[in-house]
Structure formats: structure tokens, C-alpha cells
XYZ file of C-alpha atoms in Angstrom:
550
model
C 63.302 201.968 285.809
C 61.207 204.781 284.724
C 62.881 204.934 281.504
C 63.122 203.667 278.151
C 66.336 202.855 276.515
C 66.769 203.958 272.731
C 68.852 202.631 269.976
C 69.292 205.145 267.157
C 71.089 204.901 263.831
C 73.930 207.365 263.915
C 73.257 208.913 267.446
C 74.339 206.042 269.475
C 72.608 204.882 272.742
C 70.293 207.086 274.640
C 68.273 207.052 277.892
C 64.787 208.632 278.038
C 63.428 209.441 281.299
C 59.468 209.422 281.153
C 58.840 211.256 284.071
C 61.072 214.464 283.284
C 60.635 213.995 279.639
C 64.644 214.261 279.354
C 66.623 212.348 276.916
C 70.194 211.646 278.015
C 73.107 209.962 275.458
C 75.158 207.084 276.970
C 78.744 206.551 276.226
C 79.828 203.013 276.859
C 83.498 202.937 277.815
C 86.179 205.472 277.261
C 88.352 206.390 273.958
C 90.593 203.665 274.686
C 87.880 200.750 274.589
C 87.352 201.328 270.813
C 83.842 200.253 271.111
C 81.527 201.854 268.532
C 77.730 201.809 269.219
C 76.736 204.807 267.266
C 74.739 202.351 264.867
C 72.426 200.266 266.900
C 69.905 197.697 265.123
C 68.490 195.888 268.049
C 68.018 196.501 272.038
C 66.873 193.858 274.482
C 66.767 193.994 278.230
C 67.381 190.683 279.707
C 65.919 188.619 282.644
C 68.934 189.616 284.920
C 68.418 193.016 284.159
C 71.066 193.852 281.615
C 71.131 195.414 278.426
C 72.131 193.749 275.168
C 72.974 195.879 272.362
C 73.302 194.851 268.780
C 75.022 197.157 266.318
C 75.472 197.224 262.533
C 79.375 196.906 262.814
C 80.637 196.063 266.275
C 78.861 193.052 267.528
C 76.932 192.682 270.626
C 77.580 194.748 273.971
C 76.371 193.507 277.177
C 75.748 196.544 279.345
C 75.141 196.578 283.064
C 73.503 200.288 283.450
C 73.744 200.251 287.509
C 77.531 199.806 287.498
C 78.266 200.515 283.983
C 80.351 197.328 283.173
C 80.124 196.286 279.821
C 81.386 193.272 277.587
C 81.875 193.159 273.839
C 81.352 190.122 271.566
C 83.020 190.459 268.104
C 83.567 188.045 265.428
C 86.728 186.446 265.764
C 88.445 184.747 262.860
C 89.974 181.521 263.223
C 88.412 181.642 266.937
C 85.550 178.975 267.338
C 83.048 179.653 269.901
C 82.835 183.644 268.885
C 79.488 185.406 267.225
C 79.270 184.575 263.382
C 78.966 188.079 262.365
C 79.632 191.823 263.818
C 76.208 192.921 261.926
C 73.512 192.179 264.303
C 70.161 192.409 263.529
C 67.683 191.217 266.363
C 68.038 189.883 269.801
C 65.498 187.453 271.679
C 65.555 185.639 275.259
C 63.852 182.631 275.155
C 61.651 181.461 278.298
C 64.605 179.473 279.418
C 66.746 182.565 279.503
C 68.600 181.538 276.399
C 70.047 184.396 274.633
C 69.402 184.238 270.694
C 71.026 186.819 268.203
C 69.867 187.215 264.555
C 72.703 188.259 262.645
C 73.712 188.966 258.938
C 75.749 185.277 258.998
C 73.212 183.069 260.893
C 71.333 182.654 264.185
C 73.821 182.407 267.022
C 73.087 180.838 270.663
C 75.011 182.384 273.441
C 75.860 179.799 276.124
C 76.517 182.229 279.285
C 78.643 178.795 281.167
C 81.384 179.307 278.992
C 80.548 182.490 277.310
C 80.308 181.092 273.929
C 78.163 181.165 270.892
C 77.087 178.340 268.877
C 76.244 179.242 265.388
C 73.499 177.862 262.796
C 73.910 178.109 259.334
C 72.257 177.339 255.832
C 73.931 173.833 256.029
C 72.430 173.390 259.219
C 68.673 173.880 257.652
C 68.352 177.548 257.857
C 66.734 179.101 254.272
C 68.945 181.943 254.487
C 71.435 183.319 257.352
C 70.314 187.037 257.295
C 67.874 186.736 260.586
C 65.694 189.397 260.798
C 63.581 188.932 263.983
C 63.191 186.254 266.238
C 59.957 184.858 268.180
C 59.042 181.690 270.520
C 55.958 180.058 270.224
C 54.072 178.127 273.412
C 55.655 174.838 272.548
C 58.932 176.478 272.939
C 59.937 176.709 269.146
C 61.848 179.346 267.990
C 60.262 181.619 264.577
C 62.716 183.291 262.744
C 62.312 185.547 259.825
C 65.084 185.617 256.834
C 65.904 187.144 253.782
C 64.237 183.761 251.806
C 61.448 182.937 253.975
C 60.224 181.880 257.370
C 61.984 179.015 259.333
C 60.758 177.025 262.477
C 63.717 175.800 264.797
C 62.432 172.859 266.669
C 65.054 172.946 269.495
C 64.394 169.578 270.906
C 65.250 167.593 267.398
C 67.650 170.347 266.779
C 65.818 170.732 263.070
C 64.555 173.780 261.018
C 61.148 173.335 259.392
C 61.107 176.096 256.312
C 58.373 177.663 255.037
C 57.906 179.598 251.562
C 55.359 181.790 249.481
C 54.171 178.403 248.554
C 52.841 177.839 251.958
C 51.104 181.564 251.932
C 53.845 183.831 253.134
C 53.556 187.343 251.833
C 56.833 186.845 250.096
C 60.358 185.569 250.726
C 61.732 188.666 252.241
C 60.949 189.966 255.651
C 61.919 193.257 257.401
C 64.210 193.788 260.207
C 62.657 193.641 263.700
C 59.352 193.552 262.315
C 57.625 190.945 264.671
C 55.355 190.465 267.247
C 53.626 187.682 269.650
C 50.259 188.483 270.915
C 48.506 187.304 274.292
C 46.916 184.478 272.333
C 49.693 183.325 271.075
C 49.555 184.743 267.483
C 52.640 184.993 265.961
C 52.976 188.411 263.785
C 55.873 188.506 260.801
C 56.010 192.049 258.523
C 57.853 191.977 255.047
C 58.109 193.600 251.985
C 54.971 192.436 250.499
C 52.891 192.960 253.824
C 51.873 190.769 257.191
C 51.671 187.136 257.940
C 49.649 186.228 260.963
C 48.964 182.597 262.182
C 48.907 180.419 265.183
C 51.579 177.849 265.346
C 49.722 175.249 267.032
C 47.556 175.354 264.016
C 50.475 174.746 261.376
C 50.311 170.918 260.564
C 53.580 168.894 260.565
C 53.998 166.051 257.800
C 55.497 163.239 259.756
C 55.367 160.509 257.226
C 58.668 159.835 255.459
C 58.108 159.446 251.628
C 58.645 156.254 249.263
C 61.167 156.544 246.884
C 61.354 155.211 243.387
C 63.756 155.097 240.373
C 62.003 157.078 237.358
C 65.138 156.405 234.606
C 68.144 154.749 234.354
C 70.309 155.436 231.264
C 73.661 153.659 229.859
C 75.815 155.686 227.892
C 73.426 158.462 227.755
C 70.585 156.034 226.173
C 67.758 154.963 228.027
C 68.840 151.038 229.389
C 66.849 148.059 227.606
C 65.302 146.075 230.458
C 63.407 143.011 230.482
C 61.114 144.397 233.476
C 59.376 147.831 234.570
C 62.002 150.095 235.874
C 59.997 149.723 239.593
C 60.240 145.935 239.330
C 64.248 146.177 238.654
C 66.206 143.741 240.960
C 69.518 144.189 240.055
C 71.799 145.863 237.201
C 74.300 144.165 235.228
C 76.462 146.425 233.221
C 79.764 145.198 230.848
C 83.005 146.890 231.684
C 83.202 148.991 228.621
C 79.631 150.447 229.517
C 81.446 152.761 231.798
C 78.668 155.933 231.715
C 75.271 155.358 233.570
C 72.773 157.385 235.541
C 69.967 157.100 237.773
C 66.858 159.571 238.229
C 64.631 159.034 241.305
C 61.806 160.473 243.082
C 60.224 161.181 246.330
C 56.357 160.073 246.316
C 55.322 163.116 248.649
C 53.362 165.572 246.930
C 52.480 168.208 249.889
C 55.095 170.238 248.639
C 57.455 168.640 246.208
C 59.849 171.486 245.769
C 60.888 170.647 249.305
C 61.410 167.249 249.169
C 65.376 166.512 249.662
C 67.449 163.624 248.411
C 70.965 161.984 249.410
C 72.641 159.112 247.642
C 75.516 156.571 247.758
C 77.207 153.933 245.481
C 78.561 151.434 248.495
C 82.260 150.696 247.003
C 82.572 153.872 245.510
C 81.380 156.563 247.585
C 82.796 156.636 251.187
C 79.370 158.326 252.443
C 75.929 159.820 251.563
C 76.274 162.213 249.017
C 73.389 165.435 249.552
C 71.800 166.432 246.404
C 69.295 168.636 247.867
C 66.793 169.057 245.293
C 68.598 167.252 242.425
C 67.136 164.189 241.545
C 69.706 162.473 239.430
C 73.024 161.105 239.432
C 75.731 159.924 236.989
C 78.946 157.500 237.428
C 81.866 157.111 235.113
C 84.677 154.326 234.808
C 83.798 152.314 237.468
C 86.070 149.313 238.150
C 84.488 145.920 237.437
C 83.045 144.719 240.834
C 79.945 144.442 242.963
C 78.394 147.991 244.267
C 75.094 148.721 245.790
C 73.176 152.087 244.997
C 71.120 153.376 247.516
C 68.901 156.993 247.551
C 66.997 158.279 250.617
C 64.659 161.437 250.437
C 62.778 163.595 253.091
C 59.519 165.206 252.821
C 58.592 169.025 252.957
C 59.134 168.792 256.434
C 62.615 167.126 256.441
C 61.145 163.553 257.530
C 63.954 161.416 256.053
C 63.150 157.805 254.777
C 66.344 156.445 255.940
C 65.536 153.057 254.276
C 65.275 154.459 251.139
C 65.790 152.303 247.879
C 68.727 150.045 247.124
C 69.888 148.475 244.086
C 72.590 145.999 243.467
C 74.841 147.419 240.512
C 77.327 144.465 239.341
C 79.953 145.714 236.773
C 81.133 142.718 234.753
C 84.811 142.527 234.291
C 86.464 141.732 230.816
C 87.122 138.467 230.170
C 91.013 138.834 231.042
C 90.127 139.908 234.567
C 87.831 136.898 235.246
C 88.466 134.015 237.551
C 87.895 131.306 235.113
C 90.661 133.138 232.521
C 93.047 133.309 235.063
C 92.929 129.700 236.308
C 93.318 129.345 232.541
C 96.239 131.160 232.445
C 97.624 129.590 235.782
C 96.996 126.454 233.974
C 98.553 127.693 230.645
C 101.769 128.880 232.323
C 102.054 125.669 234.260
C 101.368 123.729 230.926
C 104.382 125.866 229.115
C 106.447 125.315 232.109
C 106.029 121.513 232.439
C 106.346 121.510 228.458
C 109.833 123.305 228.827
C 110.797 121.117 231.747
C 109.955 118.143 229.290
C 111.475 119.439 226.235
C 114.861 120.175 228.393
C 114.462 116.856 230.201
C 114.135 115.047 226.659
C 117.204 117.099 225.783
C 119.216 116.128 228.188
C 118.097 112.386 228.049
C 118.917 112.637 224.120
C 122.282 114.267 224.925
C 122.536 111.049 227.458
C 121.353 108.899 224.805
C 123.820 110.402 222.510
C 126.733 109.831 224.577
C 125.563 106.182 225.322
C 125.513 105.925 221.505
C 128.688 107.333 220.936
C 130.184 105.106 223.773
C 128.561 101.932 221.984
C 129.852 103.091 218.626
C 133.219 103.359 220.356
C 132.940 100.127 221.844
C 131.545 98.216 218.608
C 133.388 99.994 215.848
C 136.750 100.520 217.493
C 136.993 98.249 220.234
C 137.802 95.523 218.229
C 140.026 97.052 215.963
C 142.121 98.236 219.338
C 141.602 94.344 220.514
C 143.201 93.214 217.405
C 146.022 95.758 217.425
C 146.838 94.825 221.270
C 146.727 90.732 220.346
C 148.984 91.642 217.199
C 151.513 93.490 219.274
C 151.776 90.932 221.861
C 152.209 88.319 219.364
C 155.005 90.159 217.996
C 156.826 90.765 221.325
C 156.474 87.042 221.793
C 158.154 86.242 218.744
C 160.896 88.512 219.050
C 161.198 87.384 222.693
C 161.747 83.916 220.927
C 163.898 85.093 218.197
C 161.905 83.170 215.655
C 160.686 85.874 213.993
C 160.062 89.863 213.547
C 156.557 89.853 212.937
C 156.288 91.580 209.312
C 152.864 90.362 208.678
C 151.590 90.709 211.940
C 152.498 94.634 211.798
C 150.968 94.911 208.382
C 147.530 93.575 210.294
C 148.253 96.235 213.026
C 148.510 99.134 210.217
C 145.319 97.776 208.859
C 143.565 97.805 212.181
C 144.799 100.925 213.163
C 143.705 102.550 209.717
C 140.293 101.047 210.289
C 140.147 102.277 213.561
C 141.412 105.690 212.552
C 138.592 105.687 209.835
C 135.576 104.662 212.343
C 136.735 107.582 214.859
C 136.459 110.056 211.732
C 133.125 108.590 211.196
C 132.015 109.194 214.785
C 133.429 112.697 215.223
C 131.834 113.814 211.779
C 128.601 112.729 212.857
C 128.274 114.165 215.990
C 129.285 117.664 214.683
C 126.745 120.306 214.355
C 128.308 121.922 211.140
C 127.149 118.620 208.937
C 123.610 118.860 210.052
C 122.395 118.876 206.424
C 121.340 116.557 203.644
C 123.213 117.785 201.299
C 126.445 117.564 203.122
C 125.537 113.960 203.860
C 124.579 113.381 200.108
C 128.099 114.779 199.111
C 129.979 112.931 201.600
C 128.020 109.442 200.345
C 128.782 110.171 196.728
C 132.331 110.933 197.381
C 132.742 107.815 199.423
C 131.256 105.664 197.046
C 132.701 107.227 193.945
C 136.363 107.042 195.606
C 135.951 103.331 196.471
C 134.195 101.918 192.979
C 136.709 103.747 191.254
C 139.585 102.154 193.016
C 138.196 98.712 192.257
C 137.176 99.286 188.828
C 133.537 99.011 189.168
C 131.177 101.210 187.078
C 128.542 102.848 188.857
C 125.774 105.305 188.573
C 124.786 107.662 191.225
C 121.295 109.517 191.228
C 120.717 112.059 194.037
C 117.610 114.363 193.749
C 118.534 117.999 194.258
C 116.955 119.932 197.285
C 115.595 116.432 198.824
C 115.539 118.113 202.573
C 117.147 121.050 204.248
C 118.243 119.979 207.627
C 118.571 116.770 209.916
C 119.230 115.927 213.327
C 122.809 114.440 214.384
C 121.287 110.915 214.774
C 119.537 110.409 211.742
C 122.771 111.710 209.991
C 124.919 109.410 211.783
C 122.776 106.187 211.266
C 122.129 106.953 207.434
C 125.894 107.297 206.884
C 126.643 104.060 208.745
C 123.913 102.139 206.687
C 125.393 103.735 203.587
C 128.779 102.702 204.518
C 128.146 99.403 205.751
C 126.229 98.405 202.363
C 128.952 99.844 199.968
C 131.829 98.209 202.022
C 129.868 94.773 201.867
C 129.594 95.457 198.173
C 133.409 95.844 197.793
C 134.165 92.950 199.896
C 131.884 90.269 198.888
C 129.497 91.345 195.781
C 132.328 90.452 193.273
C 130.392 92.993 191.088
C 131.261 95.309 187.873
C 128.307 97.941 188.371
C 126.584 99.480 190.919
C 123.575 101.672 190.684
C 122.713 104.154 193.812
C 119.458 106.285 193.835
C 118.285 108.711 196.379
C 114.847 110.125 195.575
C 111.915 111.991 197.511
C 108.789 109.620 198.086
C 105.625 110.837 198.851
C 105.639 109.559 202.482
C 109.661 110.140 202.886
C 112.882 108.963 201.612
C 113.685 106.107 199.460
C 117.586 104.835 199.209
C 118.218 101.995 197.033
C 121.471 100.257 196.271
C 121.814 97.541 193.371
C 124.817 95.656 192.302
C 125.141 92.839 189.342
C 127.543 90.598 191.744
C 127.369 87.065 192.664
C 124.480 87.529 195.334
C 123.763 85.348 197.944
C 120.671 83.706 199.936
C 119.658 86.457 202.863
C 118.355 83.535 204.585
C 121.855 81.678 205.317
C 123.635 84.983 205.959
C 121.310 86.326 208.318
C 123.624 86.272 211.330
C 126.658 87.991 209.528
C 127.356 91.025 211.316
C 127.042 93.124 208.084
C 123.312 92.428 207.476
C 122.786 92.801 210.837
C 124.161 96.214 211.700
C 122.018 97.405 208.619
C 118.818 96.193 210.273
C 120.083 97.671 213.163
C 120.834 101.084 211.891
C 117.485 100.917 210.072
C 115.797 100.538 213.092
C 117.251 103.384 214.948
C 116.017 105.548 211.647
C 112.589 104.062 212.175
C 113.079 103.091 208.474
C 111.677 99.927 206.396
C 114.664 97.963 205.210
C 114.350 95.246 202.524
C 116.953 93.127 200.883
C 116.514 91.161 197.518
C 119.245 88.864 196.661
C 120.061 85.259 195.356
C 122.923 83.547 194.146
C 124.079 84.609 190.935
C 121.273 87.193 190.499
C 123.268 90.389 192.801
C 121.169 92.141 195.253
C 119.318 95.194 195.938
C 119.023 97.331 199.300
C 115.759 99.385 199.338
C 115.807 101.475 202.752
C 112.490 103.883 202.966
C 112.474 106.322 205.625
C 109.450 108.434 206.304
């Protein structure tokens, strides 16, 4: 073409015929198209002979000057693939014919195959999203000037390398469209404080990933006491109540320390790497007991990462009630308690069964003989009546006596198993009443000495056996001793209870009467009480029973 395309600020698009000197304003579309190209920030003639127009407020317009066909690309909210901003500052076509658009909201790459844009932002590595100018060096890397320094975009690695005042830039801010590439490959970028000129091939790249070390470790905001130097630390052990701790770390690359970047992760707590930027510390609180691994990695000034980085196991000890040994102890304890409950229940059931057997034995021993006598006497009366010899008046007296005896024994058994009488006080009162009634009815003088508050409670077996022993001794005294005085004493001893019953009767030789039922019953019942039983008697000297219960 023999003319120039001129974009103005407020005057729209103009075409200047350089042969005639005539400038002609051009209107794109009609009134219904609603395209605003009055304020133009950038123009570019593409390799396919189309004009690309960057506007201040209406995105990018792609115009075919010969046919007048055009297409407008605007920012569409919520629509992926649209241009990132309607304010465009720069346009550039790289040697591979890719269209690059610098906007107020990032760098855009246009893909003609699907007619979509790919945007790059600060999170992708740009130092700033305001793109003022774009150039391409001989290696095919793009150089873009921004509001926060200069950036090189390595297209092969899809990586941005950023440069700041520390690298020699005139300032952080550059000017819109102030960029040029000379024939010898030099790049020129103009900014608010001057001009930067450089050869991209002479800018050295730092390929060495930096080592990473820990520089501080704190627990509860205080320096942690360590047995070894921090760089030699291989493991961290904390108790469950040390629930606030922090790490500080550093990358050992001093080319441009301000550009070193960091990322960390606590395996077992963080799901992924946490990007920390230039921040060199991290703190954790309220970690559950368990094993973790703290990892940190860093990059140098050119964005080369040490992916291996540093790793440090962190073990938070559980409280003792959450340890495996305590759980096993509790398991054994619970098992032991359950077994003890089972044994107690079994012991009680066996005790009930023994009580039943003992009651059955008592009924057999105490009552069966009396009932058998009653049965025998009744049959004898029947035989005499049938023979007509006698009405059996004497035998009826014996039946009455035997029935009375059986009734008395049954009362004793029922009294013994009644839980309302499970106290020494009631038992001693019964003993006192029984002995005094018998002695008074037979004219025998007596003294009963029972210490008060001897004990509070007793079990059924002890109560029953003690009562039967006491009753058997008193009964034997009434039947056989021919005494006129009896002394009864119940007292507390250091190791237990003493029952002493002494009479002044005729006495006897214990060796000659040992096979008698009375003495045998007394000794058998004392064995059930686990009591020591002794009998002191001789002919003409009375008798004394001493029974000691522990």
C-alpha cells in the first residue's frame, strides 16, 4: 500500500495517502454495529494483510481493508476463550505468525484455528498485568514491558523470567508502545525514568537450583531447645500440648535473593503444596497426634526450582490415654473387670446354690428325723387301734413333741435365711431372749454379758451357723448338765469375736462322748464358721465352751 494507517486518540482510524497527502477518516461498520474505534492505542499490519486495531474500551478489531470485512473481539464475562480486557495497549505478531495482545489485564495469545484467546496473568508468572509493549528476540522468546518491570516469556518452557530495578532497569514502570528492535538484535524499552538497551543473548540465565535450609524452629513462639545444630536436625518430636510451632527457611542463592520463591507442605495435613512467594516462614497450630513430614522447596532468581528441597519428619506424641499401650491396658482392665463381675456373679450363684443345698441339708438333718418319728408313732397308733389294744395316748404325746420340735427347727431355718435379720444386734438379741427363756423356765441362774456395738452386719451363713451353735450348746446344757448357774459372754477380741458359755453342772469326759450328735454338730458348724472351737470339761467340774471367730 502507498499509504499509512493512523490511529488517533479521539479521532478514530485514518488513512493517509502518501502520494497525494490526503488523509481520509474511515468508519468501521454501520451505526447498528456499535463498534467504538474513536480511541485507538495500537495498530498492527499482520502477515495476511489484515489490520489489527487495539482500542481503549472496545477490545480488538480485525479489519480487511480491501473487502471492508471486520471482526470485533471483546471481553465476555463468564465466557472462556475471550480476550482478557477491552483496554488494549499493544499488538505484536511473532515470527511464527502468532498474534500477541498486551492489555490492561494480562498478555493474550490469539489462536486462529479455534478463534480463541489464551490469557497470562500474574499467577502465571507475570510481574504485572498491564502490558505496554511486546518484542521478540532471536531465540523466539517474547519480551514484554509492564507497570512493574520487564519480563521474558520463554515460550518453549511456558515460563516468565522477570527483571526489576535490581537488574539495571531504569525503573519499574515503562511507557505504552515505547519499544524497538534494531537490526543487530538489540532491544529498546522506554520508561518513565529513561531507556533500557540490551542484547538478549548476553543476559545470562541462572540454571542452578538453590539448596534449602532451616534457619529457625520455634515451639509455642519460643526457640526450641535442640540437642543438635538446626542444619543437622533429622527429626522433630513434640508432645500433644506443644500445639503451636513454626519453621523459618531460606534458599542459598544470593544472585538476587529478593526473587527467590518458596513453597511448603506438611504431609498428613496439607493436601498440596502451598505457594509462599517470598515468605520464608510457616506456622502450624492444633495438629492431631501423628506422624507428619514437613517439606519446603525454593527457586532461584530465574525461577529454577529445587524440587527435592528439604524434608523433616515431625512427630506429635499423643497423650498417654491415646497410646497403644494404654488402650491395651484399658482393654485388659475392662476384660478383667468383666471377668471379675462374671466371677462375682458366678460366686453369688454358687453361693445361692450352696445356700439351697445347706437349707436342704438342714431340713433333712433337723426336720427329717422328727418327721420320721411322727410317721413311726402314727403307724404304731394305727396298729394298736386296729388290734384294739390301746388308743396310743403316750404315742400321741410323742407325736406332739416331735411336731413341736420340727416346727421350731423350721422357724429357725426361715429366720436364718430372712435378710431382714442380717445384723449382729438382732442375732444377739435373739440369743439373749432364747437363753433367758430356757434358763428361767428351768430355774437356772444366769448372767449374759454382750458387748454393745460389737459389729454392724453379717451374712446369712454366719448368722445361721452362729445361732445353731449357740442354740445347740444351750440345749445341751438344759438336757444334760444338771447345773444351777450359767455364764454367757460375747466379746470383741483383737482378731475377732469370742463366744464363751460356762456351766457348773456335772461335767463329762469329752473323749468319751465325742461321738455324740450334739458335740459333733457344734464342731461341724464351727468349721463352717471358720471358728476355733474348744471344750473344757471334766466329771464334777462343769463345762466351758470357747468359740473364737476371726
